[in-house]
Short mmCIF file of C-alpha atoms and ligand atoms in Angstrom, two decimals:
data_model
loop_
_atom_site.label_atom_id
_atom_site.label_comp_id
_atom_site.label_asym_id
_atom_site.label_seq_id
_atom_site.Cartn_x
_atom_site.Cartn_y
_atom_site.Cartn_z
CA MET A 28 0.00 0.00 0.00
CA ALA A 29 1.29 3.49 -0.86
CA TYR A 30 2.52 5.50 2.11
CA ASP A 31 0.60 8.74 2.78
CA GLU A 32 3.16 11.40 3.82
CA GLN A 33 0.32 13.43 5.36
CA ASN A 34 -0.80 10.78 7.87
CA ILE A 35 -0.93 11.96 11.49
CA PHE A 36 2.15 10.05 12.63
CA ALA A 37 4.24 11.24 9.68
CA ARG A 38 3.28 14.78 10.69
CA ILE A 39 4.24 14.09 14.31
CA LEU A 40 7.60 12.71 13.13
CA ARG A 41 8.21 15.90 11.12
CA GLY A 42 7.30 18.03 14.16
CA GLU A 43 4.21 19.48 12.46
CA LEU A 44 1.86 18.12 15.13
CA PRO A 45 2.47 17.86 18.88
CA ALA A 46 2.96 14.60 20.77
CA ILE A 47 3.61 13.68 24.38
CA LYS A 48 6.91 11.89 23.77
CA VAL A 49 8.50 9.38 26.13
CA TYR A 50 11.40 8.10 24.02
CA GLU A 51 13.11 9.06 20.76
CA ASP A 52 16.23 8.05 18.88
CA ASP A 53 17.26 8.22 15.24
CA GLN A 54 15.07 5.25 14.25
CA VAL A 55 12.10 5.11 16.63
CA LEU A 56 9.67 7.39 18.49
CA ALA A 57 7.45 6.46 21.45
CA PHE A 58 4.62 8.73 22.59
CA MET A 59 1.37 8.64 24.50
CA ASP A 60 -1.88 7.69 22.76
CA ILE A 61 -4.31 10.63 22.98
CA MET A 62 -7.33 8.32 23.07
CA PRO A 63 -6.06 5.76 25.56
CA GLN A 64 -7.67 2.35 25.95
CA ALA A 65 -6.24 2.29 29.49
CA ASP A 66 -4.08 4.60 31.60
CA GLY A 67 -0.52 4.60 30.25
CA HIS A 68 -1.42 3.61 26.67
CA THR A 69 1.76 4.26 24.69
CA LEU A 70 2.60 3.97 20.98
CA VAL A 71 5.96 2.97 19.52
CA ILE A 72 6.61 3.80 15.87
CA PRO A 73 9.56 3.26 13.56
CA LYS A 74 10.65 6.38 11.66
CA THR A 75 10.76 4.28 8.49
CA PRO A 76 7.75 5.15 6.32
CA ALA A 77 5.70 1.95 6.24
CA VAL A 78 1.93 1.49 6.45
CA THR A 79 1.73 -1.91 8.11
CA LEU A 80 4.02 -4.38 9.82
CA LEU A 81 4.04 -6.32 6.55
CA ASP A 82 5.58 -3.33 4.74
CA LEU A 83 8.28 -2.69 7.33
CA PRO A 84 11.81 -3.90 6.44
CA ALA A 85 12.89 -6.71 8.77
CA ASP A 86 15.81 -4.77 10.26
CA ALA A 87 13.55 -1.84 11.17
CA ALA A 88 11.00 -4.28 12.64
CA ALA A 89 13.72 -5.97 14.69
CA TYR A 90 15.00 -2.69 16.08
CA THR A 91 11.51 -1.35 16.78
CA ILE A 92 10.58 -4.42 18.82
CA GLN A 93 13.68 -3.87 20.96
CA VAL A 94 12.40 -0.39 21.76
CA VAL A 95 8.91 -1.81 22.36
CA GLN A 96 10.44 -4.06 25.01
CA LYS A 97 12.43 -1.18 26.54
CA VAL A 98 9.36 1.05 26.78
CA ALA A 99 7.27 -1.86 28.13
CA LYS A 100 9.79 -2.29 30.94
CA ALA A 101 9.56 1.42 31.73
CA ILE A 102 5.74 1.22 31.78
CA GLU A 103 5.96 -1.75 34.14
CA VAL A 104 8.27 0.09 36.54
CA GLY A 105 7.02 3.65 36.13
CA LEU A 106 3.31 2.89 36.29
CA ASP A 107 3.55 -0.25 38.42
CA ALA A 108 1.79 -2.17 35.64
CA GLN A 109 0.85 -5.73 36.52
CA GLY A 110 0.40 -6.68 32.87
CA ILE A 111 0.77 -5.09 29.44
CA VAL A 112 -1.19 -5.76 26.26
CA LEU A 113 0.94 -5.45 23.10
CA MET A 114 -1.30 -4.74 20.11
CA GLN A 115 -0.44 -4.16 16.46
CA LEU A 116 -3.13 -3.58 13.84
CA SER A 117 -2.09 -4.07 10.22
CA GLY A 118 -4.67 -2.90 7.70
CA ALA A 119 -8.01 -1.13 7.88
CA ALA A 120 -9.66 -4.56 7.93
CA ALA A 121 -7.95 -5.17 11.27
CA GLY A 122 -9.13 -1.78 12.58
CA GLN A 123 -5.98 0.24 11.81
CA THR A 124 -6.89 3.92 11.73
CA VAL A 125 -3.50 5.61 11.25
CA PRO A 126 -1.60 4.35 8.17
CA HIS A 127 1.91 4.39 9.67
CA VAL A 128 2.95 1.15 11.37
CA HIS A 129 2.87 1.30 15.18
CA PHE A 130 2.81 -0.88 18.26
CA HIS A 131 0.37 -0.24 21.10
CA LEU A 132 1.54 -0.88 24.66
CA ILE A 133 -1.52 -0.89 26.90
CA PRO A 134 -1.02 -1.59 30.60
CA THR A 135 -4.23 -3.42 31.38
CA SER A 136 -5.89 -6.79 30.84
CA VAL A 137 -7.24 -7.77 27.41
CA HIS A 138 -10.55 -8.23 29.26
CA GLN A 139 -10.56 -4.58 30.36
CA LEU A 140 -9.46 -2.78 27.20
CA GLY A 141 -11.36 0.44 26.52
CA LYS A 142 -12.83 1.13 23.07
CA HIS A 143 -10.28 1.67 20.31
CA ALA A 144 -9.54 5.30 19.31
CA ALA A 145 -12.86 6.36 20.77
CA GLN A 146 -12.42 9.05 23.40
CA MET A 147 -9.86 11.77 24.10
CA GLY A 148 -8.01 11.25 27.36
CA ASP A 149 -7.24 13.90 29.97
CA GLN A 150 -4.10 15.67 28.71
CA GLU A 151 -2.72 16.52 32.14
CA LYS A 152 -3.21 12.97 33.38
CA ILE A 153 -1.52 11.61 30.24
CA LYS A 154 1.41 14.02 30.67
CA ALA A 155 1.85 12.88 34.28
CA GLN A 156 1.93 9.23 33.13
CA ALA A 157 4.50 10.11 30.46
CA GLU A 158 6.77 11.69 33.08
CA LYS A 159 6.66 8.48 35.12
CA ILE A 160 7.49 6.36 32.07
CA LYS A 161 10.37 8.67 31.10
CA ALA A 162 11.76 8.57 34.62
CA ALA A 163 11.84 4.75 34.43
CA LEU A 164 13.59 4.59 31.04
P1 LIG B 212 -4.59 2.19 14.99
O1 LIG B 212 -6.09 2.22 14.90
O2 LIG B 212 -3.99 0.87 15.38
O3 LIG B 212 -4.01 2.76 13.73
O4 LIG B 212 -4.19 3.15 16.18
C1 LIG B 212 -4.02 4.52 16.05
C2 LIG B 212 -3.93 5.06 17.44
O5 LIG B 212 -3.44 6.38 17.36
C3 LIG B 212 -5.26 5.11 18.20
O6 LIG B 212 -5.13 4.39 19.41
C4 LIG B 212 -5.49 6.59 18.41
O7 LIG B 212 -6.08 6.85 19.65
C5 LIG B 212 -4.10 7.16 18.32
N1 LIG B 212 -3.97 8.53 17.87
C6 LIG B 212 -4.62 9.14 16.86
N2 LIG B 212 -4.17 10.39 16.70
C7 LIG B 212 -3.20 10.58 17.62
C8 LIG B 212 -2.35 11.67 17.96
N3 LIG B 212 -2.41 12.84 17.33
N4 LIG B 212 -1.48 11.50 18.99
C9 LIG B 212 -1.42 10.33 19.66
N5 LIG B 212 -2.19 9.26 19.38
C10 LIG B 212 -3.07 9.38 18.38
#
């Protein structure tokens, strides 16, 4: 599938839209989801332009999953998470709404997940969670 340079995450990567960032290096960015399915819902995205996991070159996928693990550990420590749901939606048919590949880290149970991309979270609360995650990285 062709990559849309104007998708929301591409614009965040270019600094055109704001994000509550928790981690960034030359290949990957992690930031808070603005419509969290649980407190602490975090997204990890490769900087490589790819729509789905299936489009992502294997080396970028391998590096991104290392950062996913690193951020998951920080969520566990920083937010005292007892469990973390790792979710990745590839394709609109799977429910993907933003066409830039990303991994969801959601510190809750799969049985207690909130609705997907449904409701804006409280910005101040999300910022406070981000500070705790950053402090644990
Ligand atoms: P998906 O449906 O798997 O593509 O997930 C996209 C996610 O991005 C959803 O969980 C949305 O809540 C989230 N989202 C959409 N726009 C933004 C944004 N500007 N900043 C942070 N998260 C966003």
